[in-house]
mmCIF file of C-alpha atoms in Angstrom:
data_model
loop_
_atom_site.group_PDB
_atom_site.id
_atom_site.type_symbol
_atom_site.label_atom_id
_atom_site.label_comp_id
_atom_site.label_asym_id
_atom_site.label_seq_id
_atom_site.Cartn_x
_atom_site.Cartn_y
_atom_site.Cartn_z
ATOM 1 C CA MET A 918 -106.306 -114.787 122.293
ATOM 2 C CA ARG A 919 -103.012 -112.995 121.252
ATOM 3 C CA ALA A 920 -103.143 -109.878 119.626
ATOM 4 C CA VAL A 921 -100.242 -107.526 118.086
ATOM 5 C CA VAL A 922 -100.888 -103.979 117.897
ATOM 6 C CA VAL A 923 -98.524 -101.987 115.433
ATOM 7 C CA GLY A 924 -97.813 -98.459 116.634
ATOM 8 C CA ALA A 925 -98.019 -96.840 119.967
ATOM 9 C CA GLY A 926 -99.501 -93.607 119.425
ATOM 10 C CA ILE A 927 -102.855 -92.625 120.884
ATOM 11 C CA GLY A 928 -105.061 -95.260 118.908
ATOM 12 C CA GLY A 929 -102.484 -98.069 119.252
ATOM 13 C CA LEU A 930 -101.885 -97.428 123.175
ATOM 14 C CA THR A 931 -105.806 -97.039 123.516
ATOM 15 C CA ALA A 932 -106.516 -100.460 121.345
ATOM 16 C CA ALA A 933 -103.883 -102.348 123.587
ATOM 17 C CA LEU A 934 -106.020 -100.984 126.725
ATOM 18 C CA SER A 935 -109.386 -102.124 125.272
ATOM 19 C CA LEU A 936 -107.977 -105.372 124.157
ATOM 20 C CA ARG A 937 -106.784 -106.067 127.513
ATOM 21 C CA ARG A 938 -109.844 -105.171 128.959
ATOM 22 C CA ALA A 939 -111.615 -107.570 126.696
ATOM 23 C CA GLY A 940 -109.220 -110.631 127.827
ATOM 24 C CA TRP A 941 -106.522 -110.590 125.138
ATOM 25 C CA ASP A 942 -102.964 -111.047 125.416
ATOM 26 C CA VAL A 943 -101.348 -107.923 123.637
ATOM 27 C CA THR A 944 -97.997 -107.224 122.325
ATOM 28 C CA LEU A 945 -97.564 -103.713 121.432
ATOM 29 C CA VAL A 946 -94.926 -103.043 118.966
ATOM 30 C CA GLU A 947 -93.296 -99.437 118.299
ATOM 31 C CA GLN A 948 -90.547 -98.476 116.096
ATOM 32 C CA ALA A 949 -89.367 -95.481 118.280
ATOM 33 C CA ALA A 950 -86.705 -96.408 120.828
ATOM 34 C CA ARG A 951 -88.392 -94.552 123.322
ATOM 35 C CA PHE A 952 -91.444 -92.303 124.123
ATOM 36 C CA THR A 953 -90.858 -88.533 123.620
ATOM 37 C CA GLU A 954 -92.818 -85.474 124.189
ATOM 38 C CA VAL A 955 -93.859 -84.533 120.836
ATOM 39 C CA GLY A 956 -96.827 -82.688 119.438
ATOM 40 C CA ALA A 957 -98.791 -79.897 121.257
ATOM 41 C CA GLY A 958 -102.416 -79.290 122.234
ATOM 42 C CA ILE A 959 -104.962 -81.971 121.785
ATOM 43 C CA GLN A 960 -108.784 -81.540 122.473
ATOM 44 C CA LEU A 961 -110.978 -84.605 123.705
ATOM 45 C CA ALA A 962 -114.469 -84.300 123.427
ATOM 46 C CA PRO A 963 -116.717 -86.287 125.906
ATOM 47 C CA ASN A 964 -117.331 -89.009 123.592
ATOM 48 C CA ALA A 965 -113.538 -89.686 123.856
ATOM 49 C CA THR A 966 -113.437 -88.933 127.479
ATOM 50 C CA ARG A 967 -116.187 -91.443 128.199
ATOM 51 C CA VAL A 968 -114.236 -94.105 126.641
ATOM 52 C CA LEU A 969 -111.295 -93.319 128.772
ATOM 53 C CA ARG A 970 -113.350 -93.754 131.847
ATOM 54 C CA ARG A 971 -114.367 -96.968 131.092
ATOM 55 C CA LEU A 972 -110.816 -97.945 130.485
ATOM 56 C CA ASP A 973 -109.951 -96.795 134.133
ATOM 57 C CA VAL A 974 -107.515 -94.028 132.604
ATOM 58 C CA LEU A 975 -109.753 -90.849 132.767
ATOM 59 C CA ASP A 976 -108.385 -89.544 136.119
ATOM 60 C CA ALA A 977 -104.743 -89.693 134.939
ATOM 61 C CA VAL A 978 -105.536 -88.058 131.667
ATOM 62 C CA ALA A 979 -107.655 -85.273 133.264
ATOM 63 C CA ALA A 980 -105.069 -84.383 136.014
ATOM 64 C CA PRO A 981 -102.823 -82.293 133.814
ATOM 65 C CA ALA A 982 -105.640 -81.241 131.630
ATOM 66 C CA ALA A 983 -107.533 -77.785 131.390
ATOM 67 C CA ARG A 984 -111.285 -77.746 131.338
ATOM 68 C CA PRO A 985 -112.649 -74.640 129.235
ATOM 69 C CA SER A 986 -115.871 -73.148 130.536
ATOM 70 C CA HIS A 987 -116.895 -72.342 127.034
ATOM 71 C CA VAL A 988 -115.516 -71.748 123.446
ATOM 72 C CA SER A 989 -115.670 -68.380 121.687
ATOM 73 C CA PHE A 990 -115.858 -67.970 117.916
ATOM 74 C CA ARG A 991 -114.683 -64.686 116.694
ATOM 75 C CA THR A 992 -114.228 -62.724 113.559
ATOM 76 C CA TRP A 993 -110.415 -62.231 112.121
ATOM 77 C CA SER A 994 -110.128 -58.429 111.982
ATOM 78 C CA ASP A 995 -111.433 -57.136 115.275
ATOM 79 C CA GLY A 996 -112.116 -60.159 117.327
ATOM 80 C CA ALA A 997 -115.898 -59.530 117.664
ATOM 81 C CA GLU A 998 -117.692 -62.687 119.118
ATOM 82 C CA ILE A 999 -119.956 -64.303 116.465
ATOM 83 C CA CYS A 1000 -120.955 -66.842 118.974
ATOM 84 C CA ARG A 1001 -120.105 -69.036 121.943
ATOM 85 C CA TYR A 1002 -121.000 -72.485 123.285
ATOM 86 C CA ALA A 1003 -121.117 -74.006 126.696
ATOM 87 C CA LEU A 1004 -118.087 -76.553 127.671
ATOM 88 C CA GLY A 1005 -117.064 -77.177 130.914
ATOM 89 C CA ARG A 1006 -119.542 -78.462 133.833
ATOM 90 C CA GLU A 1007 -122.598 -78.033 131.598
ATOM 91 C CA ALA A 1008 -121.099 -80.287 128.699
ATOM 92 C CA GLU A 1009 -120.028 -82.756 131.364
ATOM 93 C CA GLU A 1010 -123.604 -82.963 132.810
ATOM 94 C CA GLU A 1011 -125.268 -83.232 129.283
ATOM 95 C CA PHE A 1012 -122.887 -85.858 128.204
ATOM 96 C CA GLY A 1013 -121.648 -87.860 131.013
ATOM 97 C CA ALA A 1014 -118.144 -87.012 130.560
ATOM 98 C CA PRO A 1015 -115.684 -83.705 130.648
ATOM 99 C CA TYR A 1016 -114.335 -81.844 127.740
ATOM 100 C CA LEU A 1017 -110.617 -81.783 127.999
ATOM 101 C CA LEU A 1018 -107.677 -79.515 126.495
ATOM 102 C CA LEU A 1019 -104.388 -80.978 127.094
ATOM 103 C CA HIS A 1020 -100.823 -81.575 125.864
ATOM 104 C CA ARG A 1021 -100.604 -84.316 123.329
ATOM 105 C CA ALA A 1022 -97.450 -85.736 125.638
ATOM 106 C CA ASP A 1023 -99.630 -85.741 128.795
ATOM 107 C CA LEU A 1024 -102.273 -87.809 126.987
ATOM 108 C CA HIS A 1025 -99.729 -90.385 125.802
ATOM 109 C CA GLN A 1026 -98.112 -90.579 128.874
ATOM 110 C CA ALA A 1027 -101.379 -91.403 130.724
ATOM 111 C CA LEU A 1028 -102.131 -94.234 128.098
ATOM 112 C CA SER A 1029 -98.592 -95.785 128.325
ATOM 113 C CA ALA A 1030 -98.271 -95.897 131.916
ATOM 114 C CA ALA A 1031 -101.617 -98.078 131.881
ATOM 115 C CA VAL A 1032 -100.224 -100.717 129.591
ATOM 116 C CA PRO A 1033 -97.860 -103.094 131.313
ATOM 117 C CA SER A 1034 -94.102 -102.577 130.297
ATOM 118 C CA GLU A 1035 -93.541 -106.228 129.451
ATOM 119 C CA SER A 1036 -96.184 -105.822 126.761
ATOM 120 C CA VAL A 1037 -94.470 -102.995 124.816
ATOM 121 C CA ARG A 1038 -91.800 -103.781 122.527
ATOM 122 C CA LEU A 1039 -89.939 -100.505 121.561
ATOM 123 C CA SER A 1040 -87.241 -100.291 118.789
ATOM 124 C CA THR A 1041 -89.321 -102.974 116.671
ATOM 125 C CA THR A 1042 -90.023 -102.107 113.087
ATOM 126 C CA VAL A 1043 -92.703 -104.144 111.457
ATOM 127 C CA VAL A 1044 -91.618 -104.899 107.585
ATOM 128 C CA ASP A 1045 -94.614 -107.141 106.705
ATOM 129 C CA ILE A 1046 -97.912 -108.551 107.877
ATOM 130 C CA THR A 1047 -98.984 -111.660 106.693
ATOM 131 C CA GLN A 1048 -101.784 -114.115 107.489
ATOM 132 C CA ASP A 1049 -103.463 -117.530 106.680
ATOM 133 C CA ASP A 1050 -106.754 -119.230 107.799
ATOM 134 C CA ASP A 1051 -105.763 -119.752 111.460
ATOM 135 C CA SER A 1052 -103.410 -116.930 112.388
ATOM 136 C CA ALA A 1053 -101.569 -113.768 111.233
ATOM 137 C CA GLN A 1054 -97.849 -113.066 111.348
ATOM 138 C CA VAL A 1055 -96.018 -109.680 112.127
ATOM 139 C CA THR A 1056 -92.325 -109.848 110.727
ATOM 140 C CA THR A 1057 -89.810 -107.320 111.996
ATOM 141 C CA ALA A 1058 -86.905 -105.840 110.726
ATOM 142 C CA THR A 1059 -84.537 -108.361 112.650
ATOM 143 C CA GLY A 1060 -86.675 -111.207 110.817
ATOM 144 C CA GLU A 1061 -88.479 -112.123 113.948
ATOM 145 C CA ARG A 1062 -92.108 -113.404 113.377
ATOM 146 C CA LEU A 1063 -94.679 -112.855 116.061
ATOM 147 C CA GLY A 1064 -97.786 -115.018 115.718
ATOM 148 C CA ALA A 1065 -101.033 -113.733 116.740
ATOM 149 C CA ASP A 1066 -104.841 -114.303 116.377
ATOM 150 C CA LEU A 1067 -105.110 -110.641 115.448
ATOM 151 C CA VAL A 1068 -103.154 -107.891 114.197
ATOM 152 C CA VAL A 1069 -104.186 -104.080 114.574
ATOM 153 C CA ALA A 1070 -102.349 -101.897 112.447
ATOM 154 C CA ALA A 1071 -102.391 -98.320 114.370
ATOM 155 C CA ASP A 1072 -99.338 -97.377 112.445
ATOM 156 C CA GLY A 1073 -100.528 -93.802 111.703
ATOM 157 C CA ILE A 1074 -101.254 -91.454 108.546
ATOM 158 C CA ARG A 1075 -98.259 -92.869 106.817
ATOM 159 C CA SER A 1076 -99.429 -96.461 107.541
ATOM 160 C CA ALA A 1077 -97.238 -99.093 105.583
ATOM 161 C CA ALA A 1078 -99.907 -101.720 106.701
ATOM 162 C CA ARG A 1079 -102.600 -99.942 104.758
ATOM 163 C CA ARG A 1080 -100.608 -100.260 101.809
ATOM 164 C CA TRP A 1081 -99.925 -104.054 102.352
ATOM 165 C CA LEU A 1082 -103.758 -104.419 102.753
ATOM 166 C CA PHE A 1083 -105.177 -102.408 100.151
ATOM 167 C CA GLY A 1084 -102.385 -101.502 97.691
ATOM 168 C CA GLU A 1085 -100.704 -98.057 97.085
ATOM 169 C CA ASP A 1086 -102.511 -95.210 98.655
ATOM 170 C CA GLU A 1087 -100.450 -92.083 99.701
ATOM 171 C CA ALA A 1088 -101.509 -89.472 102.468
ATOM 172 C CA VAL A 1089 -103.067 -86.337 100.651
ATOM 173 C CA PHE A 1090 -102.152 -82.874 101.433
ATOM 174 C CA SER A 1091 -104.919 -80.870 102.310
ATOM 175 C CA LYS A 1092 -103.909 -77.537 100.874
ATOM 176 C CA THR A 1093 -103.768 -76.411 104.569
ATOM 177 C CA ALA A 1094 -100.605 -76.000 106.853
ATOM 178 C CA ALA A 1095 -100.566 -74.811 110.518
ATOM 179 C CA TYR A 1096 -98.225 -72.749 112.582
ATOM 180 C CA ARG A 1097 -97.910 -74.423 116.116
ATOM 181 C CA ALA A 1098 -96.655 -73.140 119.360
ATOM 182 C CA LEU A 1099 -97.002 -73.026 122.944
ATOM 183 C CA LEU A 1100 -96.503 -69.878 125.302
ATOM 184 C CA PRO A 1101 -96.247 -69.584 128.868
ATOM 185 C CA VAL A 1102 -99.413 -67.956 130.658
ATOM 186 C CA ALA A 1103 -97.342 -65.017 131.798
ATOM 187 C CA GLU A 1104 -96.472 -64.209 128.205
ATOM 188 C CA VAL A 1105 -100.088 -63.566 127.267
ATOM 189 C CA ALA A 1106 -101.910 -62.989 130.445
ATOM 190 C CA ASP A 1107 -102.715 -59.285 129.410
ATOM 191 C CA LEU A 1108 -104.618 -60.059 126.350
ATOM 192 C CA GLY A 1109 -107.576 -61.388 128.030
ATOM 193 C CA LEU A 1110 -108.061 -64.397 125.912
ATOM 194 C CA PRO A 1111 -111.256 -66.929 125.998
ATOM 195 C CA PRO A 1112 -110.203 -70.510 127.293
ATOM 196 C CA LEU A 1113 -110.928 -71.853 123.944
ATOM 197 C CA GLY A 1114 -110.876 -69.284 120.989
ATOM 198 C CA VAL A 1115 -111.712 -69.815 117.302
ATOM 199 C CA TRP A 1116 -110.927 -66.871 115.184
ATOM 200 C CA LEU A 1117 -112.245 -67.065 111.310
ATOM 201 C CA GLY A 1118 -110.846 -65.211 108.248
ATOM 202 C CA PRO A 1119 -110.217 -65.528 104.781
ATOM 203 C CA ASP A 1120 -108.413 -68.697 103.783
ATOM 204 C CA ARG A 1121 -107.281 -69.126 107.426
ATOM 205 C CA HIS A 1122 -108.434 -69.496 111.048
ATOM 206 C CA PHE A 1123 -106.544 -69.335 114.349
ATOM 207 C CA VAL A 1124 -107.302 -71.401 117.430
ATOM 208 C CA HIS A 1125 -105.976 -71.102 120.827
ATOM 209 C CA TYR A 1126 -106.320 -72.730 124.142
ATOM 210 C CA TRP A 1127 -104.686 -73.814 127.580
ATOM 211 C CA VAL A 1128 -103.227 -76.873 128.474
ATOM 212 C CA ARG A 1129 -101.007 -78.164 131.393
ATOM 213 C CA ARG A 1130 -103.632 -76.975 134.041
ATOM 214 C CA GLY A 1131 -103.609 -73.583 132.188
ATOM 215 C CA GLU A 1132 -99.985 -73.070 132.342
ATOM 216 C CA LEU A 1133 -99.453 -73.009 128.943
ATOM 217 C CA LEU A 1134 -101.226 -71.495 125.849
ATOM 218 C CA ASN A 1135 -101.716 -73.840 122.816
ATOM 219 C CA VAL A 1136 -101.490 -71.900 119.588
ATOM 220 C CA VAL A 1137 -102.539 -73.471 115.955
ATOM 221 C CA ALA A 1138 -102.551 -70.824 113.231
ATOM 222 C CA VAL A 1139 -104.009 -72.516 110.166
ATOM 223 C CA PHE A 1140 -103.718 -71.194 106.506
ATOM 224 C CA SER A 1141 -104.381 -72.235 103.020
ATOM 225 C CA THR A 1142 -101.377 -73.107 100.905
ATOM 226 C CA GLY A 1143 -100.760 -74.333 97.449
ATOM 227 C CA ALA A 1144 -97.168 -75.358 98.338
ATOM 228 C CA PRO A 1145 -96.633 -78.547 99.945
ATOM 229 C CA ALA A 1146 -95.574 -78.435 103.584
ATOM 230 C CA GLN A 1147 -94.190 -81.511 105.359
ATOM 231 C CA GLU A 1148 -95.914 -83.216 108.082
ATOM 232 C CA SER A 1149 -93.727 -82.995 110.858
ATOM 233 C CA TRP A 1150 -93.724 -82.061 114.620
ATOM 234 C CA THR A 1151 -90.285 -80.591 114.356
ATOM 235 C CA ASP A 1152 -90.096 -78.376 111.442
ATOM 236 C CA ARG A 1153 -89.280 -74.855 112.383
ATOM 237 C CA ALA A 1154 -91.129 -71.899 110.691
ATOM 238 C CA GLU A 1155 -88.799 -69.096 109.355
ATOM 239 C CA PRO A 1156 -88.563 -66.120 111.596
ATOM 240 C CA GLY A 1157 -91.543 -63.979 111.486
ATOM 241 C CA GLU A 1158 -93.312 -66.302 108.835
ATOM 242 C CA GLN A 1159 -96.444 -66.406 110.932
ATOM 243 C CA LEU A 1160 -96.634 -62.728 111.270
ATOM 244 C CA ARG A 1161 -96.600 -62.447 107.508
ATOM 245 C CA GLU A 1162 -99.420 -64.965 106.964
ATOM 246 C CA PHE A 1163 -101.734 -63.348 109.466
ATOM 247 C CA ALA A 1164 -100.807 -59.819 108.641
ATOM 248 C CA GLN A 1165 -103.701 -57.409 109.426
ATOM 249 C CA TRP A 1166 -105.517 -59.708 112.010
ATOM 250 C CA ASP A 1167 -106.631 -58.554 115.356
ATOM 251 C CA PRO A 1168 -103.693 -56.946 117.501
ATOM 252 C CA ARG A 1169 -104.352 -59.944 119.848
ATOM 253 C CA VAL A 1170 -103.726 -62.677 117.476
ATOM 254 C CA LEU A 1171 -100.653 -60.676 116.240
ATOM 255 C CA SER A 1172 -99.267 -60.433 119.869
ATOM 256 C CA VAL A 1173 -99.590 -63.991 120.445
ATOM 257 C CA LEU A 1174 -97.931 -65.185 117.357
ATOM 258 C CA GLU A 1175 -95.131 -62.270 118.039
ATOM 259 C CA ARG A 1176 -94.531 -63.442 121.355
ATOM 260 C CA ALA A 1177 -94.266 -67.099 120.769
ATOM 261 C CA GLY A 1178 -90.685 -68.378 121.094
ATOM 262 C CA GLN A 1179 -90.332 -71.679 118.934
ATOM 263 C CA VAL A 1180 -92.746 -71.736 116.212
ATOM 264 C CA LEU A 1181 -93.272 -75.098 113.987
ATOM 265 C CA ARG A 1182 -94.973 -75.239 110.641
ATOM 266 C CA TYR A 1183 -97.197 -78.431 110.220
ATOM 267 C CA GLY A 1184 -98.285 -79.729 106.809
ATOM 268 C CA ILE A 1185 -101.918 -81.098 107.291
ATOM 269 C CA HIS A 1186 -102.738 -84.258 105.364
ATOM 270 C CA THR A 1187 -105.590 -86.764 105.143
ATOM 271 C CA ARG A 1188 -106.205 -90.046 103.813
ATOM 272 C CA THR A 1189 -109.020 -90.975 101.232
ATOM 273 C CA PRO A 1190 -111.857 -92.604 102.857
ATOM 274 C CA LEU A 1191 -112.023 -96.435 102.526
ATOM 275 C CA THR A 1192 -114.878 -98.835 101.942
ATOM 276 C CA ARG A 1193 -113.400 -101.292 104.348
ATOM 277 C CA TRP A 1194 -110.441 -101.130 106.945
ATOM 278 C CA ASN A 1195 -110.320 -105.046 107.669
ATOM 279 C CA LEU A 1196 -108.737 -108.218 105.627
ATOM 280 C CA GLY A 1197 -108.939 -111.499 107.368
ATOM 281 C CA ARG A 1198 -107.324 -111.239 110.787
ATOM 282 C CA VAL A 1199 -105.915 -107.869 110.222
ATOM 283 C CA THR A 1200 -107.616 -104.363 110.721
ATOM 284 C CA LEU A 1201 -106.755 -100.670 110.488
ATOM 285 C CA LEU A 1202 -107.228 -98.430 113.287
ATOM 286 C CA GLY A 1203 -107.148 -94.411 113.891
ATOM 287 C CA ASP A 1204 -105.032 -92.412 111.402
ATOM 288 C CA SER A 1205 -104.124 -95.510 109.408
ATOM 289 C CA ALA A 1206 -107.822 -95.800 108.659
ATOM 290 C CA HIS A 1207 -109.406 -92.365 108.661
ATOM 291 C CA ALA A 1208 -106.908 -89.697 109.031
ATOM 292 C CA MET A 1209 -108.699 -86.209 108.794
ATOM 293 C CA VAL A 1210 -107.957 -82.559 109.173
ATOM 294 C CA PRO A 1211 -108.236 -81.319 112.774
ATOM 295 C CA PHE A 1212 -110.907 -78.595 112.100
ATOM 296 C CA GLN A 1213 -113.606 -80.406 114.220
ATOM 297 C CA ALA A 1214 -110.997 -81.441 116.733
ATOM 298 C CA GLN A 1215 -112.087 -85.209 116.467
ATOM 299 C CA GLY A 1216 -109.023 -86.972 115.061
ATOM 300 C CA ALA A 1217 -108.028 -88.634 118.474
ATOM 301 C CA ALA A 1218 -111.219 -88.988 119.649
ATOM 302 C CA GLN A 1219 -112.161 -91.021 116.504
ATOM 303 C CA ALA A 1220 -109.224 -93.403 117.247
ATOM 304 C CA ILE A 1221 -110.048 -93.660 120.990
ATOM 305 C CA LEU A 1222 -113.800 -94.807 119.758
ATOM 306 C CA ASP A 1223 -112.253 -97.466 117.320
ATOM 307 C CA ALA A 1224 -110.381 -98.865 120.187
ATOM 308 C CA ALA A 1225 -113.332 -99.256 122.368
ATOM 309 C CA ALA A 1226 -115.115 -100.560 119.317
ATOM 310 C CA LEU A 1227 -112.689 -103.107 118.607
ATOM 311 C CA GLY A 1228 -112.581 -104.167 122.299
ATOM 312 C CA ASP A 1229 -116.498 -104.583 122.216
ATOM 313 C CA ALA A 1230 -116.552 -106.658 119.101
ATOM 314 C CA LEU A 1231 -113.710 -109.033 120.196
ATOM 315 C CA THR A 1232 -115.112 -109.847 123.681
ATOM 316 C CA ASP A 1233 -115.781 -113.405 124.075
ATOM 317 C CA THR A 1234 -114.649 -114.671 120.675
ATOM 318 C CA THR A 1235 -112.614 -117.539 119.556
ATOM 319 C CA PRO A 1236 -109.525 -117.523 116.993
ATOM 320 C CA ALA A 1237 -112.015 -118.934 114.247
ATOM 321 C CA GLU A 1238 -114.644 -115.790 114.786
ATOM 322 C CA VAL A 1239 -111.869 -112.982 114.633
ATOM 323 C CA PRO A 1240 -112.497 -112.329 110.969
ATOM 324 C CA ALA A 1241 -116.302 -111.882 111.530
ATOM 325 C CA ALA A 1242 -115.926 -109.874 114.817
ATOM 326 C CA LEU A 1243 -113.619 -107.411 112.671
ATOM 327 C CA ASP A 1244 -116.487 -107.007 110.273
ATOM 328 C CA ARG A 1245 -118.654 -106.056 113.093
ATOM 329 C CA TYR A 1246 -116.022 -103.550 114.328
ATOM 330 C CA VAL A 1247 -115.629 -101.844 111.063
ATOM 331 C CA ALA A 1248 -119.348 -101.722 110.264
ATOM 332 C CA ARG A 1249 -120.120 -100.028 113.574
ATOM 333 C CA ARG A 1250 -117.182 -97.298 113.178
ATOM 334 C CA LEU A 1251 -116.429 -96.882 109.583
ATOM 335 C CA PRO A 1252 -119.652 -94.904 108.726
ATOM 336 C CA THR A 1253 -119.222 -92.455 111.751
ATOM 337 C CA ALA A 1254 -115.227 -91.909 111.222
ATOM 338 C CA THR A 1255 -115.916 -91.415 107.582
ATOM 339 C CA SER A 1256 -118.878 -88.609 108.133
ATOM 340 C CA THR A 1257 -116.398 -86.976 110.518
ATOM 341 C CA GLN A 1258 -113.728 -86.880 107.959
ATOM 342 C CA ALA A 1259 -116.257 -85.176 105.727
ATOM 343 C CA ALA A 1260 -117.852 -82.550 108.260
ATOM 344 C CA SER A 1261 -114.232 -81.638 109.278
ATOM 345 C CA THR A 1262 -113.229 -80.877 105.807
ATOM 346 C CA GLN A 1263 -116.457 -78.898 105.414
ATOM 347 C CA ALA A 1264 -115.618 -77.061 108.689
ATOM 348 C CA GLY A 1265 -112.495 -75.933 107.166
ATOM 349 C CA ARG A 1266 -114.127 -74.629 104.184
ATOM 350 C CA ASP A 1267 -116.522 -72.597 106.661
ATOM 351 C CA PHE A 1268 -113.774 -71.123 108.528
ATOM 352 C CA HIS A 1269 -112.033 -69.778 105.476
ATOM 353 C CA LEU A 1270 -114.730 -68.031 103.658
ATOM 354 C CA PRO A 1271 -113.714 -64.717 102.162
ATOM 355 C CA ASP A 1272 -115.021 -61.408 103.451
ATOM 356 C CA GLY A 1273 -118.221 -60.674 102.033
ATOM 357 C CA PRO A 1274 -121.890 -62.339 101.836
ATOM 358 C CA GLU A 1275 -120.860 -65.895 102.477
ATOM 359 C CA ALA A 1276 -118.823 -65.163 105.705
ATOM 360 C CA THR A 1277 -121.736 -62.812 106.752
ATOM 361 C CA ALA A 1278 -124.417 -65.581 106.414
ATOM 362 C CA ARG A 1279 -122.168 -68.057 108.148
ATOM 363 C CA ASN A 1280 -121.784 -65.822 110.908
ATOM 364 C CA ALA A 1281 -125.399 -65.166 111.206
ATOM 365 C CA ARG A 1282 -126.152 -69.017 111.027
ATOM 366 C CA MET A 1283 -123.721 -69.706 113.686
ATOM 367 C CA ALA A 1284 -125.152 -66.824 116.069
ATOM 368 C CA ALA A 1285 -128.644 -68.241 115.569
ATOM 369 C CA HIS A 1286 -127.606 -71.793 116.154
ATOM 370 C CA ALA A 1287 -126.151 -70.642 119.462
ATOM 371 C CA GLY A 1288 -128.840 -68.585 120.317
ATOM 372 C CA GLU A 1289 -131.141 -71.823 120.306
ATOM 373 C CA ASN A 1290 -128.651 -74.299 121.764
ATOM 374 C CA ARG A 1291 -126.098 -74.478 124.411
ATOM 375 C CA PHE A 1292 -123.602 -76.832 122.527
ATOM 376 C CA MET A 1293 -121.835 -77.098 119.175
ATOM 377 C CA PRO A 1294 -123.466 -78.612 116.130
ATOM 378 C CA GLN A 1295 -120.895 -81.218 116.390
ATOM 379 C CA SER A 1296 -121.820 -82.063 119.875
ATOM 380 C CA ALA A 1297 -124.816 -84.223 118.533
ATOM 381 C CA ALA A 1298 -122.277 -87.049 118.290
ATOM 382 C CA TRP A 1299 -120.857 -86.496 121.838
ATOM 383 C CA GLY A 1300 -123.582 -88.875 123.093
ATOM 384 C CA ALA A 1301 -122.685 -91.646 121.050
ATOM 385 C CA ASP A 1302 -120.244 -94.337 121.679
ATOM 386 C CA ARG A 1303 -119.806 -95.218 117.973
#
């Protein structure tokens, strides 16, 4: 059984590992000439790390990660704690896998190291995907055609495969953007920051957590904006721009933003939910299927769960059974991914409430929930592999 996976991001790499575990011969194609260190921090909840354990890569992923003891939600103006939830050892004991904070490049490195190099084709741009009743074909920019029983399109939020399968459908600007930065621990050691902090304010929220074994602080400062912002890991903010956007915030937040060296500006985009991801022998996976705002830290986790479900559905299949197996994969994953998209969008609305009765009621609800529950509301999904 032969599969071609298009795109060597987190979803594509995990899909390659999952399909190989299911006995498939996998070719992973990626248009970049080499893997580079892009992105910044990423959170992996136990629903994702449990899959990584099944794929025998959790130890490599966890080695450079930080393991937060708790998450603290705070008010924007004075940093007063609204509530906190347990993570760390308590979450691992409850859900059977750890909650990890790590640099995206470290996760990518651990996953790519587990895929045999002979299975990876870099500098390979896919220009078309076609299929008939018996096979699928991937056409590259050089005119080469790669035949397979299955094609997995993990080609990201700007997925060309999604357009080829289901017609024109562009990424949607969420009307939010984020400043991103990484600071050495020595730069912020005097601020007494929690291991994972989420500060809530009008039209903005501020997230920080440790990565690289606690050596770096990852910062994500999200703000609402009507001006379109490019989705880019490399666009730099104007000097002092982040301080103007977060003026009047708690001095600790301003200190972090002021001490940050290189600050990047990233436009947050999503994709409209689909009613199906697959057509014949071709399926979408990860951001190409369900890109979401990152306000519940589940984007990468959902791609990893896609990969696990795909491998499960395609275990012990024959070529003729591939379309039906893909139907099972999508039936298992689409409802959860779609509901997670919606929940992440709603979380952004809740985080950005203006000062006044609504924010006060939100804080009271959060405090009441934390008083009765050790873990965040979204942790209800952490125990499920779907």
